[in-house]
Coordinates of C-alpha atoms in Angstrom, one line a residue:
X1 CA 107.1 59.0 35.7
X2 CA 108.8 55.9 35.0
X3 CA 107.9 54.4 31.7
X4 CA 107.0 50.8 32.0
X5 CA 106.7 48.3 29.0
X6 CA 104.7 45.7 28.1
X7 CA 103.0 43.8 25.6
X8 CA 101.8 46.6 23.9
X9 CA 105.3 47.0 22.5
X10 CA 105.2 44.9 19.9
X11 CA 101.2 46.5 18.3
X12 CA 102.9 50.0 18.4
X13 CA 105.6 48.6 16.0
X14 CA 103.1 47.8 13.7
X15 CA 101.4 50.5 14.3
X16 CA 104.1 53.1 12.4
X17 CA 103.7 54.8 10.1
X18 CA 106.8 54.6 7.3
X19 CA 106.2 57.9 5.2
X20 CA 104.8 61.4 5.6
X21 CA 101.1 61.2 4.8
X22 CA 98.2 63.4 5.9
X23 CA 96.4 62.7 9.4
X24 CA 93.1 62.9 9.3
X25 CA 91.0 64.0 12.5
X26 CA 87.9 64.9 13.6
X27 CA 87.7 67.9 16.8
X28 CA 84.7 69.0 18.5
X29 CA 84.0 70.7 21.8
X30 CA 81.6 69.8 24.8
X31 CA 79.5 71.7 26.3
X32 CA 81.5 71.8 29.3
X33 CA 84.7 73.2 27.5
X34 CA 86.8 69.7 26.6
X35 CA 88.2 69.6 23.3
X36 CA 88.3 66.6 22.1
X37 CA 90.3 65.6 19.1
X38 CA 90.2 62.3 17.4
X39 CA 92.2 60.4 14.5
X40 CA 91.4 56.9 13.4
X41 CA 94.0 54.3 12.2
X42 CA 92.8 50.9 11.6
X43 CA 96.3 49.6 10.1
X44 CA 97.1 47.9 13.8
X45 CA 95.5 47.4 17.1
X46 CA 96.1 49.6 19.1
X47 CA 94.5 53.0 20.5
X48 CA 96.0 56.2 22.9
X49 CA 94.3 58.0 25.2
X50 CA 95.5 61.3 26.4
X51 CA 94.9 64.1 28.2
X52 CA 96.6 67.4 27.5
X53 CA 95.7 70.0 30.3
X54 CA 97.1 73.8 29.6
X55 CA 98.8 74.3 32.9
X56 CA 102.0 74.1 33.6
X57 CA 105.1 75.6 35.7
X58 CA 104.5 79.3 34.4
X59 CA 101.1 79.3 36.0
X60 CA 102.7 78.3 39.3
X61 CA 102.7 81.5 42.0
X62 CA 105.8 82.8 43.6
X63 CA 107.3 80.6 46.3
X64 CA 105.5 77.9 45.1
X65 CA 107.0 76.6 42.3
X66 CA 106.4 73.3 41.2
X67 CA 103.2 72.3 41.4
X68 CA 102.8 71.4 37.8
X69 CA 105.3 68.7 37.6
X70 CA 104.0 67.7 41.5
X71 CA 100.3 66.9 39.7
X72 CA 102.3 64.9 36.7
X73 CA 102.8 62.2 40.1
X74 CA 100.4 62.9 42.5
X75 CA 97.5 62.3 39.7
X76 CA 98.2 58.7 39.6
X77 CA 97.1 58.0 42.9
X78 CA 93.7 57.2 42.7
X79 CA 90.1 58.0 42.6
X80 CA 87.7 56.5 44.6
X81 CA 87.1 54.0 41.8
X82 CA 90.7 53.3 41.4
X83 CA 92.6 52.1 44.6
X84 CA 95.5 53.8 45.6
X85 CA 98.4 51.9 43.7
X86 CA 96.4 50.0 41.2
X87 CA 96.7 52.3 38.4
X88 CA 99.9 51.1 36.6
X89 CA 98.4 47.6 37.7
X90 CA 95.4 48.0 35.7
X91 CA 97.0 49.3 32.9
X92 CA 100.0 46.6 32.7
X93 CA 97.2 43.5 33.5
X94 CA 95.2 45.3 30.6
X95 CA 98.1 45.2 28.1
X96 CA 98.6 48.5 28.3
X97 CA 101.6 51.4 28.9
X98 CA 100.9 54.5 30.4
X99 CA 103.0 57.6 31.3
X100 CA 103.0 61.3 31.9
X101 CA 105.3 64.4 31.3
X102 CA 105.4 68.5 32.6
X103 CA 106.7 71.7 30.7
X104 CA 106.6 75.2 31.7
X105 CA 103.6 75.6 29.6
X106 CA 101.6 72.2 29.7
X107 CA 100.7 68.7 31.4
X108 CA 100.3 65.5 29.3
X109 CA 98.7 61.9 30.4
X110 CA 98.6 59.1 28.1
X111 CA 97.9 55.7 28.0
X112 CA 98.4 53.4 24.9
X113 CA 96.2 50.0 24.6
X114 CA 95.1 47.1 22.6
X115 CA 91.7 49.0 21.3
X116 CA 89.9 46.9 22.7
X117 CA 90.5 48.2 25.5
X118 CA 89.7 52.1 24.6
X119 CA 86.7 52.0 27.1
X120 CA 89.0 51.1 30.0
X121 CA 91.2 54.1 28.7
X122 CA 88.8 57.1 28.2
X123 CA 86.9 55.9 32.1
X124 CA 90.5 56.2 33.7
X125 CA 91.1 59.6 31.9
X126 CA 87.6 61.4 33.2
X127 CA 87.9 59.9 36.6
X128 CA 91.2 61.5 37.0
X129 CA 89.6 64.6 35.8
X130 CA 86.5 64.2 37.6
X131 CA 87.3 63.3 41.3
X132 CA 91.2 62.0 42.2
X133 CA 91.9 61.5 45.6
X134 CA 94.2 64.4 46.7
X135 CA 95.0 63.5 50.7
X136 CA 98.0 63.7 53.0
X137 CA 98.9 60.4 52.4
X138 CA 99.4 60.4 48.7
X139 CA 101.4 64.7 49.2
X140 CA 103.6 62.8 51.5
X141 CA 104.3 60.1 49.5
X142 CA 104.7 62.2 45.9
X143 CA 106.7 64.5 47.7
X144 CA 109.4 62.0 48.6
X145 CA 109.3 60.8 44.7
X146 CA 109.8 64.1 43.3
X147 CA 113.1 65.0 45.5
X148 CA 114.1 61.7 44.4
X149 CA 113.6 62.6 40.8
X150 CA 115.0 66.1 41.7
X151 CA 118.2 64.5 43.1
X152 CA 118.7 62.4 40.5
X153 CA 118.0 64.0 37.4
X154 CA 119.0 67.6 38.7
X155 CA 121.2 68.0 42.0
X156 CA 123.7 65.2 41.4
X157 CA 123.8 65.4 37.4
X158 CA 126.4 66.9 35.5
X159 CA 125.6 70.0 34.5
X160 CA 122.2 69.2 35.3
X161 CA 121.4 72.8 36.5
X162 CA 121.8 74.0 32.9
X163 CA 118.6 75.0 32.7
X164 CA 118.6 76.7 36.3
X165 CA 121.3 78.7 35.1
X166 CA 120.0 80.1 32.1
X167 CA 116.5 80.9 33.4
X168 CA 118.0 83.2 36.2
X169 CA 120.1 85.0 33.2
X170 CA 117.2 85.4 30.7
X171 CA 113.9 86.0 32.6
X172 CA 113.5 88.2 36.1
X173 CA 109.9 89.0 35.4
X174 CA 107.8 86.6 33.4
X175 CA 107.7 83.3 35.4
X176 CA 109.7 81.2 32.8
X177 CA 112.6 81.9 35.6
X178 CA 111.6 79.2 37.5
X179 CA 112.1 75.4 36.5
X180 CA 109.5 72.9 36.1
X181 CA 110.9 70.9 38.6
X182 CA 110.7 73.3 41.3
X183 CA 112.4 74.2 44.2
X184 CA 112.0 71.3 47.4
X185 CA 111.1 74.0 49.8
X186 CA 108.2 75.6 48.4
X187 CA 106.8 71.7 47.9
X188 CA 107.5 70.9 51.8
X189 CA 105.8 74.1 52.8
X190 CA 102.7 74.0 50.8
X191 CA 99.8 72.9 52.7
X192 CA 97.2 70.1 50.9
X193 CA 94.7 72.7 51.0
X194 CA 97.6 74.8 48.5
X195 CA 97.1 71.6 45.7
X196 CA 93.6 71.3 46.0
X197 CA 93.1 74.8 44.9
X198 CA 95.4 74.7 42.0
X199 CA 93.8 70.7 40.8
X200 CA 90.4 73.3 41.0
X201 CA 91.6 75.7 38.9
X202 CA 93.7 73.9 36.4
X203 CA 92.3 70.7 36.0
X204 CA 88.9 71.6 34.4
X205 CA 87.1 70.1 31.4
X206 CA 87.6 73.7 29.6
X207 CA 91.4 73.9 30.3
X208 CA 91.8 70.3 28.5
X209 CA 92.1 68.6 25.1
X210 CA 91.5 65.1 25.0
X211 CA 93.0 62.9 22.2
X212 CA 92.2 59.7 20.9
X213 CA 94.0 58.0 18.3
X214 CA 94.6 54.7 16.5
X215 CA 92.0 51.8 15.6
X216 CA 88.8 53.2 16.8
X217 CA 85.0 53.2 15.5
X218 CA 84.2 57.5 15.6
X219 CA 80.6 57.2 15.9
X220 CA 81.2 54.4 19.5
X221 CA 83.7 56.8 20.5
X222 CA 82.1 59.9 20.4
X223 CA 79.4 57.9 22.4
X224 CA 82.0 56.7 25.4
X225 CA 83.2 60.5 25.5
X226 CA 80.1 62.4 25.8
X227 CA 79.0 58.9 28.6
X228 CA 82.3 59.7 30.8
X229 CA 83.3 63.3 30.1
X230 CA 80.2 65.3 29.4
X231 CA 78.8 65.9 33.1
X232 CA 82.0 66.9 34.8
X233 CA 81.5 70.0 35.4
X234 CA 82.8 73.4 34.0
X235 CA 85.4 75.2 35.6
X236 CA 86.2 78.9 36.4
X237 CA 87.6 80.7 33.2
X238 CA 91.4 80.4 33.2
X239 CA 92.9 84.2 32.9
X240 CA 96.6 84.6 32.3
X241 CA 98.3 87.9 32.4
X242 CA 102.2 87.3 32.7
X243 CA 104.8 90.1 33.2
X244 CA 106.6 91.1 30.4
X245 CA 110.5 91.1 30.3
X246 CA 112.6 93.8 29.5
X247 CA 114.6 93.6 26.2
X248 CA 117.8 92.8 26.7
X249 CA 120.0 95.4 24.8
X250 CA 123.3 95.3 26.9
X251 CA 125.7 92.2 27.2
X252 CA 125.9 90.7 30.6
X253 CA 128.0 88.1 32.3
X254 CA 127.0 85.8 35.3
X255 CA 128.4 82.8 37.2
X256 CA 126.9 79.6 38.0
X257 CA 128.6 77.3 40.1
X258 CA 127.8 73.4 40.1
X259 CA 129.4 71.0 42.4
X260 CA 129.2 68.1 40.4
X261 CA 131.5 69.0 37.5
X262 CA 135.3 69.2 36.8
X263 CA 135.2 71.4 33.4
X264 CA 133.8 74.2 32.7
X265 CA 130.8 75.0 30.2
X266 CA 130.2 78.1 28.8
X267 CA 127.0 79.1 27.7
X268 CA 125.5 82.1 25.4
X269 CA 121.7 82.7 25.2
X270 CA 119.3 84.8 24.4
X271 CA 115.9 85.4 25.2
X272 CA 113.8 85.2 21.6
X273 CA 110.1 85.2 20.6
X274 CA 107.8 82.5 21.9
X275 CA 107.5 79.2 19.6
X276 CA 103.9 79.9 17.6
X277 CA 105.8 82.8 15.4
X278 CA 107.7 82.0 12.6
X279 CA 110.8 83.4 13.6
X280 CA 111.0 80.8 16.0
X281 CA 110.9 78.2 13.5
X282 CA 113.4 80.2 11.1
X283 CA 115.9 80.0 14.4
X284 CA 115.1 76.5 14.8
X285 CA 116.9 75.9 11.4
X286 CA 119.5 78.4 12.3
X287 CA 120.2 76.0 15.5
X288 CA 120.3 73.1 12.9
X289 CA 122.5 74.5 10.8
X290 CA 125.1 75.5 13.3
X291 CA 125.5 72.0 15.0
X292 CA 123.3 69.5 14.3
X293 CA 124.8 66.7 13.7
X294 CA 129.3 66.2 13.3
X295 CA 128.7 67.4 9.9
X296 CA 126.8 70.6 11.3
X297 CA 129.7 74.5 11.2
X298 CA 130.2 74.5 15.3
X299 CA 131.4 70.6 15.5
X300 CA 133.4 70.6 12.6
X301 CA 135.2 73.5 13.4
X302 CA 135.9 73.3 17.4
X303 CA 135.5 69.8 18.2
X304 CA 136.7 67.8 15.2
X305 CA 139.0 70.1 13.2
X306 CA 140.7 72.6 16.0
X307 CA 140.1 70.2 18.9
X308 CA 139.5 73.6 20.9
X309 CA 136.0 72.2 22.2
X310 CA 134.8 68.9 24.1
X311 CA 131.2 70.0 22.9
X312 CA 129.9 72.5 21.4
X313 CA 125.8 73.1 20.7
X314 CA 123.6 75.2 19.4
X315 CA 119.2 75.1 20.2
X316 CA 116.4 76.3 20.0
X317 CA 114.3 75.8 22.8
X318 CA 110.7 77.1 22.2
X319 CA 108.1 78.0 24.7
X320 CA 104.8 79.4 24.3
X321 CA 105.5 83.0 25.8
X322 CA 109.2 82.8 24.9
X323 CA 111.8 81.3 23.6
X324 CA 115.5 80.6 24.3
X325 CA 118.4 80.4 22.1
X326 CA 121.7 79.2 23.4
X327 CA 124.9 78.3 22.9
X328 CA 126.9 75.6 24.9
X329 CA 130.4 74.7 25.0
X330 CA 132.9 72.6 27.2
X331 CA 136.5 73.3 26.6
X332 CA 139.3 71.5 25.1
X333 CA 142.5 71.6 27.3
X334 CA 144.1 75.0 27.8
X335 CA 140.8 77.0 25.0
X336 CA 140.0 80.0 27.2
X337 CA 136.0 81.4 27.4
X338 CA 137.4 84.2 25.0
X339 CA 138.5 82.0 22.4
X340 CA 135.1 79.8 22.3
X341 CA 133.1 83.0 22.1
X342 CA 135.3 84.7 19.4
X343 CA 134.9 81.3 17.7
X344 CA 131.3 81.2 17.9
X345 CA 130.8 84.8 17.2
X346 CA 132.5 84.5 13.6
X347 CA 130.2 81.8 12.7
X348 CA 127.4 84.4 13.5
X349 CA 128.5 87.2 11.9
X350 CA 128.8 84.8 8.9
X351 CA 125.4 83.8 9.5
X352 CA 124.1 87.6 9.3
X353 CA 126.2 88.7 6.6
X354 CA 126.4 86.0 3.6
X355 CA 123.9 82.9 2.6
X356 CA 124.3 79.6 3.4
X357 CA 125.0 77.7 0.5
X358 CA 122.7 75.9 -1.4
X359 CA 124.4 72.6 -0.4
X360 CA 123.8 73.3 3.5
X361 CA 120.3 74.7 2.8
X362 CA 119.0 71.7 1.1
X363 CA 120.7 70.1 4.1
X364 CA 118.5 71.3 6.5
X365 CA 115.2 71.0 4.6
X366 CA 116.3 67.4 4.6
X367 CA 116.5 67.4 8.4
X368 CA 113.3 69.1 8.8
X369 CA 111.3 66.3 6.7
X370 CA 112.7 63.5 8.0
X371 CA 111.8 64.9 11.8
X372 CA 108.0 65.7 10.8
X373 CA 108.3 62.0 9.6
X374 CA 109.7 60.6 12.0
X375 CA 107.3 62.5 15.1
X376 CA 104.5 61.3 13.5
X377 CA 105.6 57.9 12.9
X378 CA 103.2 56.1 15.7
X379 CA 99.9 56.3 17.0
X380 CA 101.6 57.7 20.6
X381 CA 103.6 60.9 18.6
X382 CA 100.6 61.4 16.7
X383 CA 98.5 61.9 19.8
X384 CA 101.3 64.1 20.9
X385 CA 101.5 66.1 18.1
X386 CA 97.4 66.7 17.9
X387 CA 97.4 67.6 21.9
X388 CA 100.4 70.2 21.2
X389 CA 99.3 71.7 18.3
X390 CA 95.8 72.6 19.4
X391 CA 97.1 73.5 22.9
X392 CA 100.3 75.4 22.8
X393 CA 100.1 76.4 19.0
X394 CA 96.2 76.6 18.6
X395 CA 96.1 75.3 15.4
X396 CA 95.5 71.9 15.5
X397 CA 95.7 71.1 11.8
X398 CA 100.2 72.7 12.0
X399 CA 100.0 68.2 12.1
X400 CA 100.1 68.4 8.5
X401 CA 100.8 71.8 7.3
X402 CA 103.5 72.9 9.7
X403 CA 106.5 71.0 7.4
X404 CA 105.5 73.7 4.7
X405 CA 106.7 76.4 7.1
X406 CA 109.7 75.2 7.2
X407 CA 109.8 74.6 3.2
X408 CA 108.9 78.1 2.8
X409 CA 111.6 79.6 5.1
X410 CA 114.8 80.5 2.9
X411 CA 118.0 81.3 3.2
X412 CA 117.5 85.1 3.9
X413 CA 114.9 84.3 6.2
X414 CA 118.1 82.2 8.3
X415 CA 120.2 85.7 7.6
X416 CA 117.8 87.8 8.6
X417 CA 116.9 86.4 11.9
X418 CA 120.2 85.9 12.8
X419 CA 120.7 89.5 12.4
X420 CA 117.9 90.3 14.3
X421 CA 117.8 88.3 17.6
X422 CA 121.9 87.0 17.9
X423 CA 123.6 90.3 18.6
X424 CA 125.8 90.0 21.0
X425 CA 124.2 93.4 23.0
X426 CA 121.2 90.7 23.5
X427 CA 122.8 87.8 25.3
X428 CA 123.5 86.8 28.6
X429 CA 127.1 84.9 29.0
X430 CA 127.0 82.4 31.6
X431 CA 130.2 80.8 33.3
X432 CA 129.2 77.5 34.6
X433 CA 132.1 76.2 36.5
X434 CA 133.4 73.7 39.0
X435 CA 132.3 74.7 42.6
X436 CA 135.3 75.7 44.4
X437 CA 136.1 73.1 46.8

C-alpha cells in the first residue's frame, strides 16, 4: 500500500511520546474469539484503529504463494457498505491516514484519525472483517498492483532478491522458503473461488486482535466494539502444523544470480531459533554490536579502515517459527569472497572466545533503550507494538517489560550464543552475482 498523508500529520506530532514510560492497556476477549486490546492517551487528538489478523505467507499452500500479501490489497476494495474505491476517500475526507503491511507470519490494517472520528474507524474495521467484496473485478485489478509492486520493489531492484536468495539456502521444508510477495504465477493461476476460501479461513474474529489506541473514553469504546464486532460470526479453529527443518551441520555454498547488479554481494546466514526465545534477542545484540552503526567492529574494520568492503552488515531477522542471521557484504575493488569471509570469521571467533568490553556493552544497552523509546514514541507504534506482542509474541504486556530482557542479557550471554548458533558448519554461503550477460 501506498501511504498517503494528510492532516492528521500534524495531531500525531503531538501525539509523541518524548521518554520511556509505562503503557497502560486494557485486553479482553469476545465471545466470538476477537481480542481486543485497548490503550488510552488523552495528551492529543488523535485515535488508531487496527486490525492484526495471524495469517500470513507461511500459512500459504504450495504453488500458491502469496496470498497473504494479495489480501494486504485486495481488502481495500469494498464492502457492500463501502463502494469500491471510496475507502482511502473516506478516510482522507475524514482527516484521516490509513495503510496496511504483510509478513511471513502476520497481516496488519490501520487507520489513524482525529478521535472523533473512532466510530468511523472501528465500522470500517468489522465491515472488512465481516463481509468485503471479493469478485473478479477487484482479483483482476489487485493482481495487476501487486506485479507492479513486485516489479518495482523486487525484479528490477538491486539486490532486491536478497531475501529470495537466502530463503532457498536456509529453509526446504518449513514454508519460510517462500517470500511474502509471492511468485506471479501461482497469483494468475488461482481461481477467485482459491481467495475466498483462504479470506474464510484466515480472516475470522478468533484469528484477530483488534487495537485501539490514543484519546478514547473505555467505557463508549468497549460499547462501539461489542455494537460492530460481536455478531460476526466465529470461525473454524486455525490448526498449524509446519514441517520442521533439518539442522544444518555442514557448510554449504550456492549461487544466486541477479540481473540488475554490477558487483557482487556475498552473503553468510544461518538458520537460528524463532524470535519469542531469548536467544533471539541475545543475537539481536550480537547483530548490533557487529555493525550497527560506522562506529559498529564490521564497518570500522572493512569499510572505513581497510577499504576492503563497499558494505558490510550484520542482522537479525526474527520470525515466529525461525529466525535468520546473516551476514552481507559488497566488495571493495580487487577483495575476493575468501578475504571477506576470513574477515568476518575472525570477528566471530572473537565474539565466542573473549568479552566485549565494557565500553561496547554499555554501547549497545544504550542502542536497545533508545529503540524501545523510540517504537513506542506515537500512538501508531504503540498500536503496533500491542498487536505484535499479543500476536506473534503472545504476551502482550513484552510493551513494557521486553527492554528488561535486553538489560538482563550480558556479555557472556553475547559469547555464548555466538558460540552456539555462528559456526561456520551451520551456515549457508551465498554468491550473489551479476547475471552473466
Amino acid at each position: 500500500m501506498i501511504k498517503k498523508s494528510f492532516s492528521i500529520l500534524g495531531l500525531l506530532l503531538l501525539g509523541a511520546i518524548s521518554q520511556a514510560q509505562e503503557i497502560k492497556f486494557q485486553e479482553y476477549d469476545l465471545p466470538n474469539g476477537l481480542h481486543v486490546i485497548l490503550h488510552q492517551d488523552n495528551k492529543a487528538p488523535v485515535v488508531t484503529t487496527s486490525v492484526m489478523y495471524h495469517v500470513g505467507a507461511k500459512d500459504e499452500i504450495e504453488n500458491r504463494t502469496g496470498f497473504a500479501h494479495f489480501f494486504e490489497h485486495l481488502l481495500f476494495e469494498g464492502t457492500p457498505n463501502i463502494k469500491r474505491g471510496e475507502w482511502m476517500k473516506i478516510v482522507g475526507a475524514n482527516g484521516g491516514t490509513n495503510n496496511a503491511n504483510t509478513t511471513d507470519d502476520r497481516t496488519y490494517y490501520y487507520e489513524t484519525f482525529p478521535s472523533n472520528n473512532l466510530q468511523l474507524g472501528l465500522w470500517m474495521e468489522a465491515e472488512r472483517l465481516r463481509h468485503p467484496v471479493i469478485n473478479q473485478i477487484g482479483v483482476d485489478t489487485q493482481n495487476k498492483v501487486v506485479k507492479e509492486e513486485k516489479r518495482l520493489r523486487v525484479d528490477n531492484q538491486p539486490y532486491g532478491n536478497i531475501m529470495t536468495a537466502i530463503k532457498e539456502g536456509l529453509f526446504k521444508k518449513h514454508p519460510y522458503k517462500n517470500t511474502t510477495i509471492g511468485k506471479v504465477a501461482d497469483l494468475d493461476s488461482a481461481k477467485l473461488e482459491e481467495f475466498l476460501t483462504f479470506f474464510k479461513k484466515y480472516y475470522i474474529p478468533n484469528n484477530a486482535t483488534l487495537v485501539v489506541a490514543g484519546d478514547i473514553d473505555i467505557n463508549k469504546t468497549k460499547e462501539w466494539i461489542s455494537d460492530y464486532f460481536s455478531t460476526i460470526p466465529k470461525g473454524a479453529p486455525i490448526v498449524r502444523n509446519f514441517p520442521k527443518e533439518d539442522p544444518i551441520t555442514q557448510e554449504t555454498v550456492m549461487t544466486y544470480y541477479d540481473p540488475n547488479i554490477q558487483l557482487p554481494a556475498y552473503l553468510y546466514t544461518y538458520r537460528t531459533p524463532g524470535d519469542k526465545t531469548r536467544d533471539a534477542k541475545v543475537l539481536d545484540m550480537v547483530s548490533s554490536y557487529l555493525s550497527n552503526g560506522k562506529s559498529s567492529v564490521l564497518y570500522k574494520k572493512l569499510v572505513d579502515q581497510e577499504k576492503k568492503a563497499l558494505a558490510v552488515q550484520a542482522v537479525n531477522i526474527g520470525e515466529e517459527d525461525y529466525s535468520v542471521f546473516a551476514f552481507f557484504a559488497i566488495p571493495m575493488g580487487a577483495t575476493t569472497e575468501g578475504t571477506l569471509r576470513a574477515d568476518i570469521d575472525a570477528e566471530i571467533l572473537k565474539l565466542q572466545t573473549d568479552l566485549i568490553s565494557e565500553e561496547d556493552y554499555q554501547k549497545l544497552q544504550n542502542q536497545f533503550e533508545n529503540q524501545f523509546v523510540n517504537s513506542n514514541s506515537s500512538i501508531e507504534g504503540i498500536a503496533s507494538s500491542l498487536a505484535n506482542y499479543h500476536v506473534l509474541q503472545g504476551d502482550t504486556n513484552l510493551i513494557n517489560k521486553e527492554i528488561e530482557i535486553y538489560r538482563g542479557i550480558t556479555r557472556e550471554d553475547i559469547r555464548d550464543a555466538a558460540k552456539k548458533y555462528l559456526n561456520s558448519n551451520q551456515r549457508v554461503i551465498i554468491n550473489y552475482l551479476p547475471e552473466k550477460k
